[in-house]
Short mmCIF file of C-alpha atoms and ligand atoms in Angstrom, two decimals:
data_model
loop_
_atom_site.label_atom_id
_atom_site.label_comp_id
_atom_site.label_asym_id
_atom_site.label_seq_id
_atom_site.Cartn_x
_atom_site.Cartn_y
_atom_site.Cartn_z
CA UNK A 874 7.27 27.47 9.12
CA UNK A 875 7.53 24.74 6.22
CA UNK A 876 11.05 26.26 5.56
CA UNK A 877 12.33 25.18 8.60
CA UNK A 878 11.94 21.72 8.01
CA UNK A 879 13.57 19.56 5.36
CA UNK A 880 11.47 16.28 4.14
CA UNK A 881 14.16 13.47 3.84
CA UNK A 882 12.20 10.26 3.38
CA UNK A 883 10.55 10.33 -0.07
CA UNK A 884 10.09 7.59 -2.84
CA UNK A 885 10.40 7.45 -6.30
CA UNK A 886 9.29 4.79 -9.22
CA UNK A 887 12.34 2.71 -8.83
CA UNK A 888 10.87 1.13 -6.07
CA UNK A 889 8.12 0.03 -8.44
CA UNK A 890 5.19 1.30 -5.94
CA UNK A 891 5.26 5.17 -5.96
CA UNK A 892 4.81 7.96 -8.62
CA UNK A 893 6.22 11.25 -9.64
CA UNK A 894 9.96 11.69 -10.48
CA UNK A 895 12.34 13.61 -8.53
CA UNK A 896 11.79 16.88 -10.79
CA UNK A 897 8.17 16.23 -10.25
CA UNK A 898 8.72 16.59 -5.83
CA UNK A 899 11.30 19.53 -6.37
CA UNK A 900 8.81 21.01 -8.32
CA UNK A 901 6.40 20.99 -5.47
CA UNK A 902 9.28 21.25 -2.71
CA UNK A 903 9.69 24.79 -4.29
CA UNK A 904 6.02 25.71 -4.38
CA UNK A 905 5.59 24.19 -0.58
CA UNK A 906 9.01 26.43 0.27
CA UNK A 907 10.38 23.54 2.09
CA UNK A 908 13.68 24.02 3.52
CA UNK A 909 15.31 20.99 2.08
CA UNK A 910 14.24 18.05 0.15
CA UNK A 911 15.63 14.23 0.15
CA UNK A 912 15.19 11.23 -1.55
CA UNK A 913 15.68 7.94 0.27
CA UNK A 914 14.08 5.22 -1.95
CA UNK A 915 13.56 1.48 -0.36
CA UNK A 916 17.34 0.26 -0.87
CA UNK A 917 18.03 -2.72 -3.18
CA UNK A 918 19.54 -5.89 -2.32
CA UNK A 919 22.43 -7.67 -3.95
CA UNK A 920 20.01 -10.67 -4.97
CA UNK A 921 16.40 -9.64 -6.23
CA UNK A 922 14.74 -9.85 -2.58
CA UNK A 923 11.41 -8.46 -3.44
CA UNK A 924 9.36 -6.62 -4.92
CA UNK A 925 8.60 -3.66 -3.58
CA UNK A 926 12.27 -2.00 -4.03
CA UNK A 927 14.32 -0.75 -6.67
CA UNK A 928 17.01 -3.29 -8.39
CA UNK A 929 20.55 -3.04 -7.77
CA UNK A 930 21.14 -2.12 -11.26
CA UNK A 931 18.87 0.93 -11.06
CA UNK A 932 20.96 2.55 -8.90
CA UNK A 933 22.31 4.88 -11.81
CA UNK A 934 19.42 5.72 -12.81
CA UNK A 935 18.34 7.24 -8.96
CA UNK A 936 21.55 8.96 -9.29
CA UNK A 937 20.54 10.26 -12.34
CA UNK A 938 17.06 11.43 -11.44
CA UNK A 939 18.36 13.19 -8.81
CA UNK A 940 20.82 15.25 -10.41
CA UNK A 941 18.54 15.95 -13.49
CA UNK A 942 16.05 17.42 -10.01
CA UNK A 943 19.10 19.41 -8.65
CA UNK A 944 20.07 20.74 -12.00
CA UNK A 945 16.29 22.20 -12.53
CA UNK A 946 16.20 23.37 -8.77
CA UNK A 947 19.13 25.25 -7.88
CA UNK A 948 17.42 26.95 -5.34
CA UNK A 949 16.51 23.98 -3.75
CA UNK A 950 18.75 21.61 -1.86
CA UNK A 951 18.65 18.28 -2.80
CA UNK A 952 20.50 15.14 -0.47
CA UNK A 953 20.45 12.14 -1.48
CA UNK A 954 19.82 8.73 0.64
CA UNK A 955 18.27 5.60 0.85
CA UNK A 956 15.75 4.04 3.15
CA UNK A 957 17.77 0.75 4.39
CA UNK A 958 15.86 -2.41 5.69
CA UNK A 959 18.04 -3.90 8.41
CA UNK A 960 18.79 -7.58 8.68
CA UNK A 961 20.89 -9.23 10.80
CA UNK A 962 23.85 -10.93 9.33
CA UNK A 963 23.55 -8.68 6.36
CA UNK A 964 25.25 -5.54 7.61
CA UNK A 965 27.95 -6.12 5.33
CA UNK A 966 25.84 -5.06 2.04
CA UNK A 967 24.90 -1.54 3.93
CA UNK A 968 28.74 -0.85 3.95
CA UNK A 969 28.84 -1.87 0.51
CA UNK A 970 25.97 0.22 -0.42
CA UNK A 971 27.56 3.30 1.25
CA UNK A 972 30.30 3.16 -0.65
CA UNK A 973 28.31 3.57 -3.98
CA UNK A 974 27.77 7.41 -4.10
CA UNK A 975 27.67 10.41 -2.20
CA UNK A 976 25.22 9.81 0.42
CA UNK A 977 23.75 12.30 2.39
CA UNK A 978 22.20 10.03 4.91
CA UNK A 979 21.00 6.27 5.46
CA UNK A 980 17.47 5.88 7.08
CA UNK A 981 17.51 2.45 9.11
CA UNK A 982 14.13 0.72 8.68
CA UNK A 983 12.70 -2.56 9.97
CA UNK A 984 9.82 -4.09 7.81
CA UNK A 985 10.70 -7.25 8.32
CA UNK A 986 10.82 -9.33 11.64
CA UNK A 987 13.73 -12.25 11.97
CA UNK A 988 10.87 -14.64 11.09
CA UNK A 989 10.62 -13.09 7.65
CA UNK A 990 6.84 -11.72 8.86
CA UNK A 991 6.52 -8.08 7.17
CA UNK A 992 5.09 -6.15 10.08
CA UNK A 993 3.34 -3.24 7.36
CA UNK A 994 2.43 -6.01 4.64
CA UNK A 995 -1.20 -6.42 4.28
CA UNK A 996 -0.56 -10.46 3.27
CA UNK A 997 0.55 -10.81 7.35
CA UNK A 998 -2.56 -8.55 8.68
CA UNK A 999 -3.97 -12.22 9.72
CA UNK A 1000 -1.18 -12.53 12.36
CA UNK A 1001 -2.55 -9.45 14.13
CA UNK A 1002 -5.90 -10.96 14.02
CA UNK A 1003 -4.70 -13.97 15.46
CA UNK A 1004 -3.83 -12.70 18.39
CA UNK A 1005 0.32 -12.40 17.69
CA UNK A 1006 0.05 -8.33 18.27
CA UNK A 1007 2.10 -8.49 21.44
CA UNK A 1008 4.80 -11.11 19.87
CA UNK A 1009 4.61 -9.11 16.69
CA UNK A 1010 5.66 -6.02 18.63
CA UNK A 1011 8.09 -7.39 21.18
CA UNK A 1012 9.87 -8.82 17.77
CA UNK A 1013 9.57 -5.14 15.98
CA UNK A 1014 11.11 -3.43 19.12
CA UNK A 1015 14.31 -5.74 19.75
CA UNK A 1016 14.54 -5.53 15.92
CA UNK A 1017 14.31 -2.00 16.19
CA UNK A 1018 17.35 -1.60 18.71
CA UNK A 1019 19.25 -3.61 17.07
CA UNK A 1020 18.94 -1.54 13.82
CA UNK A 1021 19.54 1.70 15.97
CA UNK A 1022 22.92 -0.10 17.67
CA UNK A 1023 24.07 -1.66 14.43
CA UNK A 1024 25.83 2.07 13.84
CA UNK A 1025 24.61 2.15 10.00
CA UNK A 1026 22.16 4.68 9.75
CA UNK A 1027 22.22 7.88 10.33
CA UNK A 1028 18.43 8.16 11.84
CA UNK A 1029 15.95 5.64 11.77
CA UNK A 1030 12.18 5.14 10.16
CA UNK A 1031 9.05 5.19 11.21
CA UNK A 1032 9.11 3.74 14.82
CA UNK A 1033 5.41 2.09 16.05
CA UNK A 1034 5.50 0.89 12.75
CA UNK A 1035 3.33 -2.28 13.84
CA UNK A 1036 0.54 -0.09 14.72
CA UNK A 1037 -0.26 0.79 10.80
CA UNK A 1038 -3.36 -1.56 10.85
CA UNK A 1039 -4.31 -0.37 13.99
CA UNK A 1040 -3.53 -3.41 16.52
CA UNK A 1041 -1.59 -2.66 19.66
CA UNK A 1042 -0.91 -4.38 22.53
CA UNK A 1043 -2.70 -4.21 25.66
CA UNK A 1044 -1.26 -1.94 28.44
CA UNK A 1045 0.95 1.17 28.65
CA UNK A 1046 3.01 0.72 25.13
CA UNK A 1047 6.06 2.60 26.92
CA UNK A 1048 7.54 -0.75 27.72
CA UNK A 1049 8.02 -1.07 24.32
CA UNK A 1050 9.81 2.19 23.35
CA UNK A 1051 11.84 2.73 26.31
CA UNK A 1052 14.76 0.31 25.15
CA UNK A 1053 14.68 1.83 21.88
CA UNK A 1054 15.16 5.51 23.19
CA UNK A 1055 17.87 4.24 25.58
CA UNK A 1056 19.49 3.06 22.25
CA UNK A 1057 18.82 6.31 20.22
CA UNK A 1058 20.38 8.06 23.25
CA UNK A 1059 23.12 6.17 23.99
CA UNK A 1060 24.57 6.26 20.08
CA UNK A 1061 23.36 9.67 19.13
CA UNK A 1062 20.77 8.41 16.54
CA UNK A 1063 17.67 10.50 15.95
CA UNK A 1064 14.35 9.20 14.51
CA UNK A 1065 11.87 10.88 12.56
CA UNK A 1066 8.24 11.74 12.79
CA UNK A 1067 6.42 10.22 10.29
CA UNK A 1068 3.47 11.86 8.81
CA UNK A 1069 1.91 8.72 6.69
CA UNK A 1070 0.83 6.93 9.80
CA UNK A 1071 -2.12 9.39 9.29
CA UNK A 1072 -2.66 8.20 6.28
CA UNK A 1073 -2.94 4.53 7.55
CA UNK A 1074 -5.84 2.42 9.48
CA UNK A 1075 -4.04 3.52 13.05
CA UNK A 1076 -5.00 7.01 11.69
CA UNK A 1077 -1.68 8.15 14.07
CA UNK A 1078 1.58 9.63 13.27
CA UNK A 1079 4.67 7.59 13.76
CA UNK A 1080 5.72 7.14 16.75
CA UNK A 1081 2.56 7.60 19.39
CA UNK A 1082 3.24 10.74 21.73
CA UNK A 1083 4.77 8.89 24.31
CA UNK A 1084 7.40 7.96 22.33
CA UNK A 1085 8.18 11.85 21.41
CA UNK A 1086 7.68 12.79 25.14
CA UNK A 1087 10.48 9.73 26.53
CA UNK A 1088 12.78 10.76 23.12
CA UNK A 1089 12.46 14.20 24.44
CA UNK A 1090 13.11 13.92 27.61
CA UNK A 1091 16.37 11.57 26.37
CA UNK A 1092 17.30 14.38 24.82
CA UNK A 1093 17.14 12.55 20.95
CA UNK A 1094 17.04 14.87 18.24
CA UNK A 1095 13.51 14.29 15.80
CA UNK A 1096 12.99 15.11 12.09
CA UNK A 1097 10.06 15.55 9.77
CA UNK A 1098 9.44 13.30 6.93
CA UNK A 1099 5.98 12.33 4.95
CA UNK A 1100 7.28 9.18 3.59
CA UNK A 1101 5.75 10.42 0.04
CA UNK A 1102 4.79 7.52 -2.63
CA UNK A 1103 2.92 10.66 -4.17
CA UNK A 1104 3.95 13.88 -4.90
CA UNK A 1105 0.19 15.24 -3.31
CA UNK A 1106 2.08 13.53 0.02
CA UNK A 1107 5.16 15.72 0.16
CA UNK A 1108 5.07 17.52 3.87
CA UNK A 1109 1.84 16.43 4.13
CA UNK A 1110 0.80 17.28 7.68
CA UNK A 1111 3.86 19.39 8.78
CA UNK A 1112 2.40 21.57 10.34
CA UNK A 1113 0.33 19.41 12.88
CA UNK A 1114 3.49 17.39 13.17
CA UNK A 1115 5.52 20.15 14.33
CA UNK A 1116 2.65 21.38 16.96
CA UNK A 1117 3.21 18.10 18.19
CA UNK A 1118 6.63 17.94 18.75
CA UNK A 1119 6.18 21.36 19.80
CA UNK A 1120 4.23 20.42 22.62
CA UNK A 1121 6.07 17.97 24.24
CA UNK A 1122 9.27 20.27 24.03
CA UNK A 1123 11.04 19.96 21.02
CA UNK A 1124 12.72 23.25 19.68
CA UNK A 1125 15.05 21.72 16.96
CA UNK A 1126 15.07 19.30 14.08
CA UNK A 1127 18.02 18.26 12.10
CA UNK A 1128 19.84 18.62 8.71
CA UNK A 1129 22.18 15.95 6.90
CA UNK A 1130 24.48 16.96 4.95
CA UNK A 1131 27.40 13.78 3.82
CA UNK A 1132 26.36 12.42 7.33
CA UNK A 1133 26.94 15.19 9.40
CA UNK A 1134 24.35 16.05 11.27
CA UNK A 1135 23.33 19.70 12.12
CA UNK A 1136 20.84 20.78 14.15
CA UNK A 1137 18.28 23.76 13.62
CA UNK A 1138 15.52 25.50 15.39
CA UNK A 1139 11.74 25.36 14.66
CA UNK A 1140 8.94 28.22 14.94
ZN1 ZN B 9 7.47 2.27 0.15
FE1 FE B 10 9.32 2.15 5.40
FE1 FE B 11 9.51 4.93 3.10
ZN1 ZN B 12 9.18 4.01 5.08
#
């Protein structure tokens, strides 16, 4: 049932790469009958950083689109969040950020790699050719934990990210995601399912199934989210997403509202 499932990571303009306004995705929400809809734009950046996020200075104007969506969908329930890139040594600006508004949640998201190499960025698709695909993904995964143990988000993005262009390392990939569950597990974190890795060369959801089946057995709570740039890409793929985690034993996905996290069951 689409109503049992909320979709928390979607775009909007401001980040200067995705269409349709927030009125335009609660306008489809309704039609879909999704349980809960939530914006979580790329987050800006004190300094302008790059350019595929929204400015610092447009942060009223997300607030704004927002509540103009809320105040045309009553009957939907709109949170507000932000998709966060983590850096280390710039944890400090997350706080700050968190203290802007009324957030209803902070994804944690790692594009970037300590080296500066953007893991998802077509320009750095020659490093997986190369033959980095196992350092590219050993430095992805420690990123990754560290995000999850930094204690700023309230779930985190799109793990596997590194296979979006479909290059994976040799060997059973489980080496990789165990480290990251044991840090979802250990701090209460849950990730999401993310239903644009279909929609990418790896032709996969994010993460792989034996992520899901180690999370599960870990006992991490999973949500739902399409990632939309689009509004045609709201809870895209739902429904095969929630077979999924159906069959490797999840029952329950979870709800955010001011950061506090409630679970609820799936049919
Ligand atoms: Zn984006
Ligand atoms: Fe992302
Ligand atoms: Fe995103
Ligand atoms: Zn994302």
């Amino acid at each position: 049932m689409l109503s049992d499932f909320a979709d928390y990571h979607v775009h909007t303009p401001l980040c200067g790469h995705a269409t349709g306004w927030p009125v335009d995705f609660a306008a489809r929400a309704v039609e879909l009958g999704l349980g809960e809809l939530g914006f979580a734009d790329h987050n800006p950046m004190p300094e302008r950083f790059d350019e595929w996020r929204m400015l610092r200075e447009d942060l009223p104007r997300y607030f704004e689109e927002v509540e103009k969506a809320r105040t045309a969908f009553p009957q939907l329930t709109i949170r507000l969040g932000l998709e966060c890139d983590f850096f280390t040594g710039r944890e400090a600006w997350i706080e700050e950020l968190r203290g802007l508004a009324t957030w209803d949640y902070f994804i944690g998201s790692v594009h970037y790699l300590p080296d500066g190499t953007e893991v998802d960025h077509p320009k750095f698709i020659s490093r997986y050719r190369d033959g980095d695909v196992e350092e590219i993904w050993t430095a992805y995964w420690k990123t990754y934990e560290t995000a999850i143990r930094s204690g700023l988000f309230d779930f985190v993005a799109h793990p596997d990210l590194p296979k979006k262009f479909g290059f994976r390392p040799a060997g059973d990939l489980r080496r990789f995601y165990e480290p990251a569950i044991a840090a979802l597990a250990e701090t209460g974190t849950p990730f999401e399912i993310n239903t644009a890795g279909w929609r990418k060369e790896c032709a996969e959801q994010y993460p792989a199934r034996e992520f899901l089946e180690c999370a599960q057995a870990a006992g991490v709570p999973l949500l739902i989210n399409s990632d939309a740039h689009a509004v045609s890409e709201l809870g895209s793929r739902f429904a095969e997403a929630a077979e999924l985690a159906r069959s490797v034993g999840f029952t329950h996905t979870v709800r955010f509202q001011k950061r506090e996290l409630t679970l609820v069951p799936f049919a």
